[in-house]
Coordinates of C-alpha atoms and ligand atoms in Angstrom, one line a residue:
M1 CA 135.3 48.4 26.4
E2 CA 134.6 51.9 25.1
K3 CA 135.9 52.0 21.8
N4 CA 138.1 55.4 20.4
Y5 CA 137.9 57.3 24.1
L6 CA 139.5 60.5 22.9
L7 CA 141.2 62.9 25.5
K8 CA 142.3 66.6 23.9
G9 CA 145.2 68.3 25.4
I10 CA 148.0 70.5 24.4
V11 CA 150.2 69.7 22.1
A12 CA 154.2 69.5 23.8
S13 CA 156.0 67.8 20.8
P14 CA 154.7 67.0 17.4
G15 CA 155.0 63.8 15.7
I16 CA 152.3 60.5 16.0
A17 CA 153.2 57.7 18.0
I18 CA 151.2 54.4 18.8
G19 CA 151.7 51.7 21.4
K20 CA 151.3 50.3 25.0
V21 CA 150.7 52.6 27.7
F22 CA 153.3 52.5 30.7
L23 CA 151.7 54.5 33.8
V24 CA 153.9 56.0 35.9
D25 CA 151.8 56.4 39.4
R26 CA 153.9 57.7 42.2
D27 CA 151.8 55.9 44.5
H28 CA 151.8 52.6 42.8
L29 CA 155.3 52.7 41.6
E30 CA 155.7 50.0 39.0
L31 CA 159.2 48.1 39.3
S32 CA 159.9 45.5 37.0
H33 CA 161.3 42.3 39.4
Y34 CA 164.3 40.1 39.2
N35 CA 165.8 37.3 40.3
L36 CA 169.0 37.2 41.8
T37 CA 171.5 34.5 41.1
T38 CA 175.0 35.0 43.0
D39 CA 175.4 35.6 46.7
E40 CA 176.8 38.6 45.7
E41 CA 174.0 39.6 44.1
I42 CA 172.0 38.6 47.3
D43 CA 174.1 40.6 50.0
F44 CA 173.8 43.6 47.5
E45 CA 170.5 43.4 47.1
I46 CA 170.0 43.0 51.6
E47 CA 172.4 46.1 52.0
R48 CA 170.4 47.7 49.1
F49 CA 166.6 47.1 51.1
K50 CA 168.7 48.0 54.8
K51 CA 169.9 51.4 53.1
A52 CA 166.2 51.9 52.2
V53 CA 165.4 51.6 55.5
E54 CA 167.6 53.5 57.4
E55 CA 166.4 56.3 54.5
S56 CA 162.9 56.1 55.5
R57 CA 164.1 56.2 59.4
A58 CA 165.9 59.0 58.8
Q59 CA 163.4 60.8 56.4
L60 CA 160.7 59.8 59.3
L61 CA 162.2 61.5 61.9
S62 CA 162.9 64.5 60.0
A63 CA 159.3 65.1 59.0
K64 CA 158.4 64.2 62.6
K65 CA 161.2 67.4 63.5
D66 CA 159.0 69.6 61.1
V67 CA 155.3 68.4 62.4
S68 CA 156.6 69.1 66.3
K69 CA 157.8 72.6 65.3
K70 CA 154.0 73.0 64.3
K71 CA 152.7 71.2 67.8
F72 CA 150.8 68.7 65.5
K73 CA 150.6 66.3 68.1
E74 CA 148.5 63.8 65.5
A75 CA 150.5 63.5 62.9
Q76 CA 153.4 63.1 65.9
Y77 CA 152.1 59.7 66.7
I78 CA 151.2 58.4 63.2
I79 CA 154.8 59.3 62.2
D80 CA 155.9 57.4 65.4
T81 CA 153.7 54.4 64.3
H82 CA 155.7 54.6 61.0
I83 CA 158.9 54.4 62.7
L84 CA 157.9 51.3 64.9
L85 CA 156.6 49.6 62.0
L86 CA 160.1 50.3 60.3
Q87 CA 161.5 48.6 63.5
D88 CA 158.9 45.8 63.2
K89 CA 161.6 42.5 63.8
V90 CA 159.3 40.2 62.2
L91 CA 158.5 42.3 59.3
M92 CA 161.8 43.3 58.5
D93 CA 163.9 39.8 59.5
N94 CA 160.7 38.5 56.9
I95 CA 162.0 40.4 53.7
I96 CA 165.6 39.8 54.2
K97 CA 164.6 36.1 54.3
T98 CA 162.4 36.4 51.4
I99 CA 165.2 38.0 49.5
K100 CA 167.8 35.4 50.4
Q101 CA 165.9 32.2 50.3
E102 CA 163.3 33.2 47.3
K103 CA 166.3 34.8 45.6
V104 CA 164.2 37.9 44.2
D105 CA 165.0 41.5 44.3
A106 CA 164.3 43.6 47.9
A107 CA 160.7 45.2 46.3
L108 CA 159.2 42.0 45.6
A109 CA 160.1 40.5 48.8
L110 CA 158.9 43.7 50.5
K111 CA 155.7 43.1 48.1
N112 CA 155.2 39.6 49.3
S113 CA 155.4 40.2 53.1
V114 CA 153.7 43.2 53.3
E115 CA 151.0 41.6 51.7
G116 CA 150.7 38.8 54.0
L117 CA 150.8 41.4 56.5
R118 CA 148.0 43.0 54.9
K119 CA 145.9 39.9 54.5
H120 CA 146.4 39.1 58.5
L121 CA 145.4 42.6 59.8
S122 CA 141.9 42.1 57.4
E123 CA 141.2 39.0 58.9
I124 CA 141.3 40.3 62.6
N125 CA 137.6 41.3 64.1
D126 CA 138.7 44.3 65.1
E127 CA 138.2 47.9 63.3
Y128 CA 141.0 49.5 64.8
M129 CA 143.4 46.7 63.8
R130 CA 142.3 46.6 60.1
E131 CA 142.9 50.1 59.9
R132 CA 146.4 49.8 60.6
T133 CA 146.6 48.6 57.0
S134 CA 147.0 51.5 55.6
D135 CA 150.1 52.4 57.7
I136 CA 151.3 49.2 55.8
D137 CA 150.3 50.7 52.9
Y138 CA 152.3 53.7 53.8
I139 CA 155.4 52.5 55.1
E140 CA 155.3 50.1 51.8
K141 CA 155.7 52.8 49.3
R142 CA 157.9 54.7 51.3
L143 CA 160.6 51.8 51.8
L144 CA 159.8 51.2 47.5
R145 CA 160.3 54.8 46.9
N146 CA 163.9 54.8 48.4
L147 CA 164.5 51.3 47.1
T148 CA 164.3 52.8 43.4
G149 CA 166.9 55.8 44.5
R150 CA 164.9 58.6 44.5
K151 CA 161.5 59.5 45.2
S152 CA 160.9 60.5 41.4
D153 CA 162.4 57.9 39.6
I154 CA 161.0 55.7 36.8
I155 CA 162.0 52.6 36.0
T156 CA 161.3 51.0 33.2
K157 CA 162.5 47.4 32.0
S158 CA 159.8 46.7 29.9
K159 CA 160.6 44.7 26.6
E160 CA 157.9 46.3 24.3
T161 CA 158.6 49.9 23.4
I162 CA 156.1 52.4 25.6
I163 CA 154.1 55.9 26.1
I164 CA 154.7 56.9 29.1
V165 CA 151.5 58.7 31.0
A166 CA 152.4 60.4 34.1
N167 CA 150.6 63.1 36.7
D168 CA 153.8 65.3 35.9
L169 CA 157.3 64.7 35.2
S170 CA 160.3 66.5 36.6
P171 CA 163.1 67.1 34.5
A172 CA 164.8 64.3 36.9
D173 CA 162.6 62.1 35.9
T174 CA 163.2 62.5 32.0
V175 CA 166.8 62.3 32.2
N176 CA 166.5 58.9 33.8
L177 CA 164.5 57.1 30.7
N178 CA 166.0 54.9 28.6
V179 CA 165.0 56.9 25.6
N180 CA 165.0 53.8 23.2
E181 CA 161.8 52.2 25.0
V182 CA 160.2 55.3 25.2
L183 CA 157.6 56.4 22.2
G184 CA 156.0 59.8 23.6
F185 CA 154.6 61.1 26.5
L186 CA 151.0 61.9 28.1
I187 CA 150.9 64.1 30.9
D188 CA 148.3 65.2 33.2
C189 CA 149.9 69.1 33.9
G190 CA 152.1 71.4 32.2
G191 CA 152.0 73.4 29.2
K192 CA 153.8 73.9 26.0
T193 CA 157.1 75.5 28.0
S194 CA 157.3 73.3 30.8
H195 CA 160.5 71.5 30.9
T196 CA 158.9 68.0 30.2
A197 CA 157.6 69.5 27.1
I198 CA 160.7 71.0 26.4
I199 CA 162.6 67.6 27.0
A200 CA 159.8 65.6 25.0
R201 CA 161.1 68.2 21.9
A202 CA 164.8 67.8 22.0
L203 CA 164.1 63.9 22.0
K204 CA 162.0 63.7 19.1
M205 CA 159.2 62.6 21.1
P206 CA 155.4 63.5 20.7
A207 CA 154.4 64.6 23.7
V208 CA 150.4 66.0 24.8
V209 CA 150.6 67.4 28.1
G210 CA 147.6 69.3 30.3
L211 CA 145.2 66.1 29.6
K212 CA 144.2 66.7 33.4
D213 CA 143.4 63.1 34.2
I214 CA 144.7 60.7 31.7
T215 CA 146.4 58.8 34.7
R216 CA 143.0 57.6 35.9
R217 CA 141.7 56.4 32.6
V218 CA 144.3 54.5 31.6
K219 CA 146.2 50.9 32.8
T220 CA 149.6 49.8 31.9
G221 CA 149.4 47.5 29.0
D222 CA 146.5 49.6 27.4
T223 CA 147.0 50.5 23.7
I224 CA 147.1 54.2 22.7
I225 CA 147.4 56.8 19.9
V226 CA 149.2 60.3 20.7
D227 CA 148.3 62.9 18.2
G228 CA 150.9 64.9 18.9
I229 CA 149.5 67.3 15.6
H230 CA 146.2 68.0 17.2
G231 CA 146.6 67.5 20.5
V232 CA 144.5 64.4 20.7
V233 CA 145.1 61.2 23.0
I234 CA 142.9 57.9 21.9
I235 CA 142.8 55.4 24.0
H236 CA 141.6 52.0 23.3
P237 CA 141.5 52.9 19.5
S238 CA 139.2 50.7 16.8
S239 CA 141.1 48.8 14.1
E240 CA 140.2 51.6 11.7
K241 CA 141.4 54.6 13.6
L242 CA 144.8 52.3 14.0
L243 CA 144.7 52.0 10.1
Q244 CA 143.9 55.5 10.1
Y245 CA 146.7 56.7 12.1
N246 CA 149.5 54.3 10.8
Q247 CA 148.8 56.1 7.7
Q248 CA 148.8 59.2 8.7
K249 CA 152.2 58.8 10.7
I250 CA 153.7 57.8 7.4
Q251 CA 152.7 60.8 6.0
Y252 CA 154.0 63.0 8.5
D253 CA 157.0 61.3 8.4
E254 CA 157.5 61.3 5.0
L255 CA 156.8 65.7 5.4
E256 CA 159.7 65.1 7.6
M257 CA 162.3 63.9 5.7
E258 CA 160.6 66.3 2.5
L259 CA 162.7 68.8 5.0
F260 CA 165.7 67.8 5.1
K261 CA 166.4 69.4 1.7
Y262 CA 166.3 72.7 3.7
R263 CA 169.2 71.7 5.6
D264 CA 172.2 73.1 3.8
L265 CA 170.4 76.1 2.4
P266 CA 170.7 79.2 4.3
A267 CA 168.6 81.0 6.6
E268 CA 168.3 83.3 4.3
T269 CA 165.0 85.9 3.6
E270 CA 164.1 86.4 -0.5
D271 CA 165.5 89.8 -0.2
G272 CA 169.0 88.6 1.6
F273 CA 168.2 89.3 5.3
R274 CA 169.9 86.6 7.0
I275 CA 169.1 85.0 10.5
K276 CA 171.5 82.7 12.1
L277 CA 169.4 79.5 13.3
L278 CA 170.9 77.7 16.5
A279 CA 169.8 74.6 18.1
N280 CA 168.9 74.4 21.7
I281 CA 170.5 71.2 23.8
E282 CA 169.9 69.8 27.2
I283 CA 171.8 66.7 27.5
I284 CA 174.6 65.6 25.3
E285 CA 173.0 62.7 23.2
E286 CA 171.4 65.8 21.3
L287 CA 174.4 66.7 20.1
S288 CA 174.0 64.4 16.8
S289 CA 171.0 65.9 15.8
V290 CA 172.4 69.5 16.1
V291 CA 174.5 68.4 13.3
D292 CA 172.2 66.5 11.4
Y293 CA 169.8 69.6 11.6
G294 CA 172.2 71.6 10.0
A295 CA 172.2 73.9 13.1
E296 CA 174.9 77.0 12.8
G297 CA 176.0 76.3 16.7
I298 CA 174.4 75.8 19.6
G299 CA 172.6 78.7 21.4
L300 CA 171.3 77.4 24.5
Y301 CA 173.4 75.0 26.1
R302 CA 170.7 74.0 29.4
T303 CA 173.9 72.5 31.9
E304 CA 171.3 72.2 34.8
F305 CA 170.4 68.7 33.6
L306 CA 173.7 67.8 34.4
Y307 CA 173.6 68.5 37.9
L308 CA 170.0 66.7 38.4
N309 CA 169.3 63.1 40.0
R310 CA 172.7 62.4 41.6
K311 CA 173.8 62.0 45.0
E312 CA 177.1 64.6 44.6
L313 CA 177.4 67.8 42.5
P314 CA 179.6 66.9 38.9
S315 CA 183.0 68.1 39.5
E316 CA 184.8 71.0 37.6
D317 CA 186.6 68.0 35.0
E318 CA 183.4 66.2 34.7
Q319 CA 182.2 69.9 33.5
F320 CA 185.2 70.8 31.6
E321 CA 185.2 67.1 29.3
L322 CA 181.9 67.8 28.6
Y323 CA 182.1 71.2 27.5
K324 CA 185.1 70.2 25.5
K325 CA 183.4 68.1 23.6
V326 CA 180.7 70.2 22.8
A327 CA 182.6 73.1 21.6
E328 CA 184.7 70.5 19.3
K329 CA 181.7 69.4 17.9
V330 CA 180.5 72.3 17.0
F331 CA 183.3 74.2 16.2
P332 CA 184.0 76.4 14.3
N333 CA 180.3 77.1 15.0
P334 CA 179.6 78.7 18.6
V335 CA 178.3 77.1 21.9
T336 CA 176.3 79.6 24.3
I337 CA 176.3 77.3 27.6
R338 CA 174.2 78.9 30.1
T339 CA 175.4 78.5 33.8
L340 CA 173.2 76.6 35.9
D341 CA 169.2 77.7 36.0
I342 CA 168.1 75.9 39.2
G343 CA 165.2 76.5 40.5
G344 CA 161.9 76.5 39.8
D345 CA 160.6 73.4 38.1
K346 CA 164.2 72.3 38.3
F347 CA 165.5 70.8 41.5
M348 CA 168.5 69.3 42.6
S349 CA 169.0 66.4 45.4
Q350 CA 172.6 67.3 46.4
L351 CA 171.3 70.4 48.2
D352 CA 169.0 70.5 51.4
L353 CA 167.3 73.7 50.2
A354 CA 164.3 75.3 51.8
E355 CA 161.1 75.0 50.6
E356 CA 160.0 78.2 48.7
I357 CA 156.3 78.9 48.6
N358 CA 156.9 80.4 45.1
P359 CA 160.1 78.9 44.1
V360 CA 159.9 80.1 40.5
M361 CA 160.3 83.8 41.7
G362 CA 162.2 82.5 44.4
L363 CA 166.0 81.4 44.6
R364 CA 166.7 80.5 41.6
A365 CA 168.5 80.3 38.6
I366 CA 171.7 83.3 38.8
R367 CA 170.0 84.5 42.4
F368 CA 171.0 80.9 43.2
C369 CA 174.7 81.0 42.1
L370 CA 175.6 84.4 43.4
K371 CA 175.0 82.5 47.1
E372 CA 176.5 79.7 46.1
V373 CA 179.5 81.4 45.0
S374 CA 181.8 78.4 44.9
I375 CA 179.4 76.0 42.8
F376 CA 179.1 79.1 40.5
K377 CA 183.0 79.3 40.0
T378 CA 183.7 75.3 39.6
Q379 CA 181.2 75.3 36.3
L380 CA 182.5 79.2 35.7
R381 CA 186.2 77.4 35.7
A382 CA 185.1 74.3 33.5
I383 CA 183.2 76.6 31.0
L384 CA 186.4 79.1 31.2
R385 CA 188.8 75.7 30.5
A386 CA 186.3 74.5 27.8
S387 CA 186.7 77.8 25.4
S388 CA 190.1 77.2 24.6
Y389 CA 188.7 74.0 22.6
G390 CA 186.1 75.5 20.3
T391 CA 183.6 78.6 20.2
V392 CA 182.5 79.2 23.5
K393 CA 180.2 81.7 24.9
I394 CA 178.5 82.5 28.2
M395 CA 175.2 83.2 29.1
F396 CA 173.2 83.7 32.8
P397 CA 169.9 83.2 33.6
M398 CA 167.2 85.1 35.2
I399 CA 169.1 88.6 35.3
S400 CA 166.7 91.2 36.7
G401 CA 169.4 94.1 36.9
I402 CA 172.2 95.7 36.5
E403 CA 174.1 94.4 40.2
E404 CA 173.6 90.7 39.0
V405 CA 175.8 91.9 35.8
R406 CA 178.5 93.5 37.6
Q407 CA 178.8 90.6 40.8
I408 CA 178.9 88.2 37.9
K409 CA 181.6 89.8 35.9
K410 CA 183.5 90.2 39.0
I411 CA 183.7 86.8 39.9
L412 CA 184.2 85.5 36.8
N413 CA 187.5 88.1 36.8
E414 CA 188.5 86.5 39.9
V415 CA 188.1 83.0 38.0
K416 CA 189.9 83.9 35.3
Q417 CA 192.7 85.5 37.0
E418 CA 192.8 82.0 39.2
L419 CA 193.0 80.2 36.1
K420 CA 196.2 82.4 34.4
G421 CA 198.0 81.8 37.7
E422 CA 197.6 78.0 37.3
K423 CA 198.8 78.6 33.8
K424 CA 195.7 77.0 32.5
A425 CA 194.3 78.2 28.8
F426 CA 191.0 79.8 28.0
D427 CA 189.7 82.1 25.7
Q428 CA 190.4 85.7 27.4
D429 CA 188.4 87.4 25.3
I430 CA 185.1 84.8 25.8
Q431 CA 182.0 86.8 25.1
I432 CA 179.6 87.0 27.7
G433 CA 175.9 87.4 27.5
I434 CA 172.5 87.6 29.7
M435 CA 169.1 85.9 29.5
V436 CA 166.4 89.1 29.4
E437 CA 163.5 86.9 30.9
V438 CA 162.5 88.9 33.1
P439 CA 160.5 92.2 32.6
S440 CA 162.8 94.3 34.6
A441 CA 165.7 93.3 32.6
G442 CA 163.8 93.9 29.4
T443 CA 162.3 96.8 30.5
I444 CA 166.2 98.5 31.0
A445 CA 167.6 96.7 28.3
D446 CA 169.2 100.1 27.4
L447 CA 171.5 100.2 30.7
L448 CA 172.5 96.1 30.5
A449 CA 172.8 96.1 26.7
R450 CA 176.2 98.6 27.9
E451 CA 177.6 95.7 30.0
V452 CA 177.2 92.6 27.9
D453 CA 178.4 90.8 24.5
F454 CA 174.8 89.8 23.7
F455 CA 171.6 89.0 24.8
S456 CA 169.0 86.2 24.6
I457 CA 165.2 86.4 24.8
G458 CA 163.9 83.5 26.8
T459 CA 160.4 83.8 26.0
N460 CA 159.3 81.3 28.2
D461 CA 159.9 82.9 30.9
L462 CA 159.5 86.4 29.9
I463 CA 156.1 85.7 28.8
Q464 CA 155.0 83.8 32.2
Y465 CA 156.3 87.0 34.2
S466 CA 154.7 89.7 32.1
L467 CA 151.8 88.1 31.8
A468 CA 151.6 86.9 35.3
I469 CA 150.9 82.9 34.0
D470 CA 152.6 80.2 35.7
R471 CA 154.0 78.3 32.6
V472 CA 153.0 74.9 34.0
N473 CA 149.6 75.6 35.1
E474 CA 146.9 74.3 32.4
Q475 CA 144.2 76.3 34.2
V476 CA 145.8 79.4 33.1
S477 CA 147.6 78.0 29.8
Y478 CA 144.7 79.8 27.7
L479 CA 146.4 83.0 29.1
Y480 CA 149.6 82.2 28.0
E481 CA 150.3 84.4 24.8
P482 CA 153.4 85.3 23.0
L483 CA 151.3 87.5 20.8
H484 CA 150.0 89.5 23.2
P485 CA 151.1 93.4 22.4
A486 CA 152.5 93.6 26.4
V487 CA 154.9 91.1 25.1
L488 CA 155.4 92.2 21.6
R489 CA 156.2 95.5 23.1
L490 CA 159.0 94.3 25.4
L491 CA 160.9 92.2 22.5
R492 CA 161.1 95.8 20.2
N493 CA 162.4 97.6 23.4
I494 CA 164.7 94.5 23.9
I495 CA 166.0 94.4 20.1
N496 CA 166.3 97.9 19.6
S497 CA 168.2 98.4 22.9
A498 CA 170.6 95.9 22.0
H499 CA 171.2 97.3 18.3
D500 CA 171.7 100.7 19.3
C501 CA 174.4 99.1 21.5
G502 CA 176.0 97.3 18.6
I503 CA 175.1 94.0 20.3
T504 CA 173.7 90.8 18.9
V505 CA 170.1 90.1 20.1
S506 CA 168.9 86.1 19.9
M507 CA 166.0 84.3 21.0
C508 CA 166.0 81.0 22.7
G509 CA 162.7 80.6 24.2
E510 CA 160.5 78.0 22.5
M511 CA 158.7 81.3 20.6
A512 CA 161.6 81.4 18.6
G513 CA 160.7 77.4 17.2
E514 CA 157.6 78.6 15.9
P515 CA 157.5 79.0 12.6
L516 CA 154.0 81.2 12.4
Y517 CA 155.8 84.0 14.4
M518 CA 158.1 84.7 11.6
P519 CA 157.1 87.3 10.2
I520 CA 156.9 89.5 13.3
L521 CA 160.5 88.1 14.3
L522 CA 161.9 88.9 11.2
G523 CA 160.0 92.3 11.0
L524 CA 161.3 93.2 15.0
G525 CA 165.1 92.5 13.2
I526 CA 165.9 89.6 15.6
D527 CA 169.4 88.4 14.6
E528 CA 169.7 84.9 15.5
L529 CA 166.8 82.2 16.5
S530 CA 167.9 79.2 19.0
M531 CA 165.1 76.5 19.2
N532 CA 164.6 72.7 19.5
V533 CA 166.3 71.1 16.7
M534 CA 163.1 69.7 15.4
A535 CA 161.8 73.1 14.5
L536 CA 165.1 74.0 12.5
L537 CA 163.8 73.1 9.2
R538 CA 160.3 74.3 9.8
V539 CA 161.5 77.6 10.6
K540 CA 164.1 78.1 7.7
R541 CA 161.4 77.0 5.4
V542 CA 159.4 79.4 6.1
L543 CA 161.9 82.4 6.7
R544 CA 163.4 81.4 3.2
S545 CA 159.7 82.5 1.7
L546 CA 159.4 86.0 3.3
T547 CA 160.7 89.7 2.8
Y548 CA 162.1 91.6 5.4
K549 CA 160.8 94.7 3.8
D550 CA 157.3 93.0 3.5
S551 CA 157.9 92.1 7.5
Q552 CA 159.0 95.6 8.3
N553 CA 155.9 96.9 6.8
F554 CA 154.1 93.8 8.7
I555 CA 155.0 94.8 12.0
D556 CA 154.2 98.6 11.7
E557 CA 150.4 96.9 11.2
V558 CA 150.7 94.7 14.5
F559 CA 151.8 97.3 16.6
K560 CA 148.1 99.2 15.8
L561 CA 146.4 96.0 16.7
S562 CA 145.5 95.6 20.5
T563 CA 144.9 92.3 21.5
A564 CA 146.7 88.6 20.9
Q565 CA 143.8 87.1 18.9
E566 CA 143.7 90.4 16.5
I567 CA 147.7 90.0 16.1
E568 CA 147.1 86.0 15.3
T569 CA 144.9 86.7 12.7
V570 CA 146.6 89.2 10.7
L571 CA 149.6 87.1 11.1
K572 CA 147.9 84.1 9.8
K573 CA 146.7 86.3 7.1
E574 CA 149.9 87.2 6.3
I575 CA 151.7 83.7 6.5
N576 CA 149.1 82.1 4.2
K577 CA 149.8 84.3 1.1
K578 CA 153.0 81.9 0.9
F579 CA 151.3 78.9 2.9
P580 CA 148.2 78.5 2.0
V581 CA 147.1 75.6 4.0
E582 CA 149.5 75.1 6.8
F583 CA 148.6 77.8 9.2
Ligands
PEP601 C1 163.2 80.8 28.8 O1 162.7 80.6 29.8 O2 162.8 81.1 27.9 C2 164.5 80.4 28.5 C3 164.9 79.7 27.3 O3 165.0 79.3 29.3 P1 164.2 77.7 30.2 O4 162.9 77.6 29.4 O5 165.1 77.1 30.6 O6 163.7 78.5 31.6
MG602 MG1 164.2 80.7 31.3

C-alpha cells in the first residue's frame, strides 16, 4: 500500500487530528448493527421496518407523480417496478421473518434477505433478469435511508474515535453527530465559510474541506492525519510521519494553552482603543466554551440549528427555555439572537418547500419568515419572553431593503402587544438590529441605520453576493476574497454610515475571526467582532499589539491599492512588524 499519500484542501477549522477514517457514503450507508433481546424490541423493529416501507412507497408515488407531469414514460415504468418490489410479499415477509427469528435489526435483516435474492437473480441465465439486481440495489438503499430516519443521517456507533470523511455534510448531518467520537472532518466539497466548516470550528475539531474526491480515496478504518494548519491530509501515513505529526500536535496544543493567558485581558489596542470580542454559537453545547474563552457575550446565535433534523417545528416554550438558558448563562453580557436563517444550505425537514433552482438567492432567511409569519411570530414570542432573563438583542438576517425592516417592526409590535395582553414579561426596550450581508443593504446602510439599533456585518454572505462567488463551491473558492477592494469599500460605507447615525456596528462573518485582518478592521473603526470561540484569543493577542492610530494611517494606504493580492501583501508586511514569523 502506498505510504504518505497526500491530499491538499482548504483549512476549515484549525488543529491536528490523527485517527481512523469513518467514510460517510450516501450510497453505501455505514450502519452499525445490533441484536434484539426482548419481544418488545422485536415488535418495535418490525414496526420500524414497516414504516420505512410505507415511507419509501409514498416517496416513490410522489416521484412518479412528478415524472408523469414531465411525460417521462420510461421513468414511470422504472418507478412502478420499484413500487412493485416494495410490495413483493416474499421479500418483505422474509425480512420480517429474519428480524423475528435471528433477532437482528431491520437494516441487517434487509441486507441479508436482499443479498439472497441478488445471488439468486445473478444465477439466472437471462440478461434481463440479471439486470434487475440494480432495481433491488435501489430499493435497498431507499429503505435503508428511510430506516435511518433521514436521508442524510449518519450513524456512528463506533467504539473508536473517528475522522469523518464525506462528500458533503449538511448542517442537519452535523447536528446529529456524537461529538465525543469524532476527531475531525474531511470533506470533498465546500469552502471556508460553508456551514460544515462553521460547525467544525464551533465543535473545536480540525477540518479540511474542498478535497474534491477524498471519499473515493479512502475507506472506513484507514489511518489518516488531518493537518488543519496547512490544509493537508495524509492517507496511510508512515511511522515517521505519524511520529512527526504526534509531536506537531503536542506543540500546537501547547500554543493553544499559552493563548489562555489572554483570556481575562481586555481586547484593547496599545493606545487604548477598545473593541468588544464576542462569540458565535450554533448549539447550546457551545455555551461553556463561550465562557471558557472569555467572550464578552454572544454576537451571533444561529437559531436555525434548532429547526433542523426533526419532525416538528420547535414550540414557543421549547425555544423560550433555550434562549432563557443562553441569556442567563452569559448575563450581564448580551446575547444577540438571530431569527431563523433557513434556506440556502440549511433545510428544514418539516416543511415541504418547493425546490428552488437558486436557493441561496431564494426564499431564505427573513424572506421565509415574512412569508411564514406564524413560524416567525412563535420565535419572536420566545425571544421576547427570554429577554426578561438577561440582555437579549434580536437580529434579522438577509435584509435587502427598508421595507423588510418596516414589515418586521410591524410584526414585532403585534407580538409585543399580544404578550402585554397576556401579561407576559419581556424587555420593552429590546434592541433590534439587522445583518448587513446583502450588497443592497450595504449600499443603503445610511438609510437602514436610521431604522435599527445596531448593524452586524455578515461577511460570509456579503462576500458571496458582492463577488458572485458561491461560498460552498470549491471551484471558485480562489475568487472568494475578503480583501477585494469592492468588499473593503462596502465595509467602509457600512461602518461609516452606522457611526454617522450613532449606532453600533459589529461583524459576525468569518472575516471577524481572522487575526491577519485586524489592522484593517481596526482601521475601519469596527466596534465589535463576533467569531467562533477558537479564534477569540488569537484575535485578542493581535489587537493588543496594534495601535488605532497606526491602523488608521494604514487603512488610507490600503484604499489606494487596486487588488486583493496587493492589499494582502501590505497587510502581511504591516502585521509582520509585530509578529515576524506567524503570518
Ligand atoms: C454571514 O453571512 O456572514 C453570517 C454570519 O451568517 P451565516 O454564515 O449564518 O449565513
Ligand atoms: Mg449569512
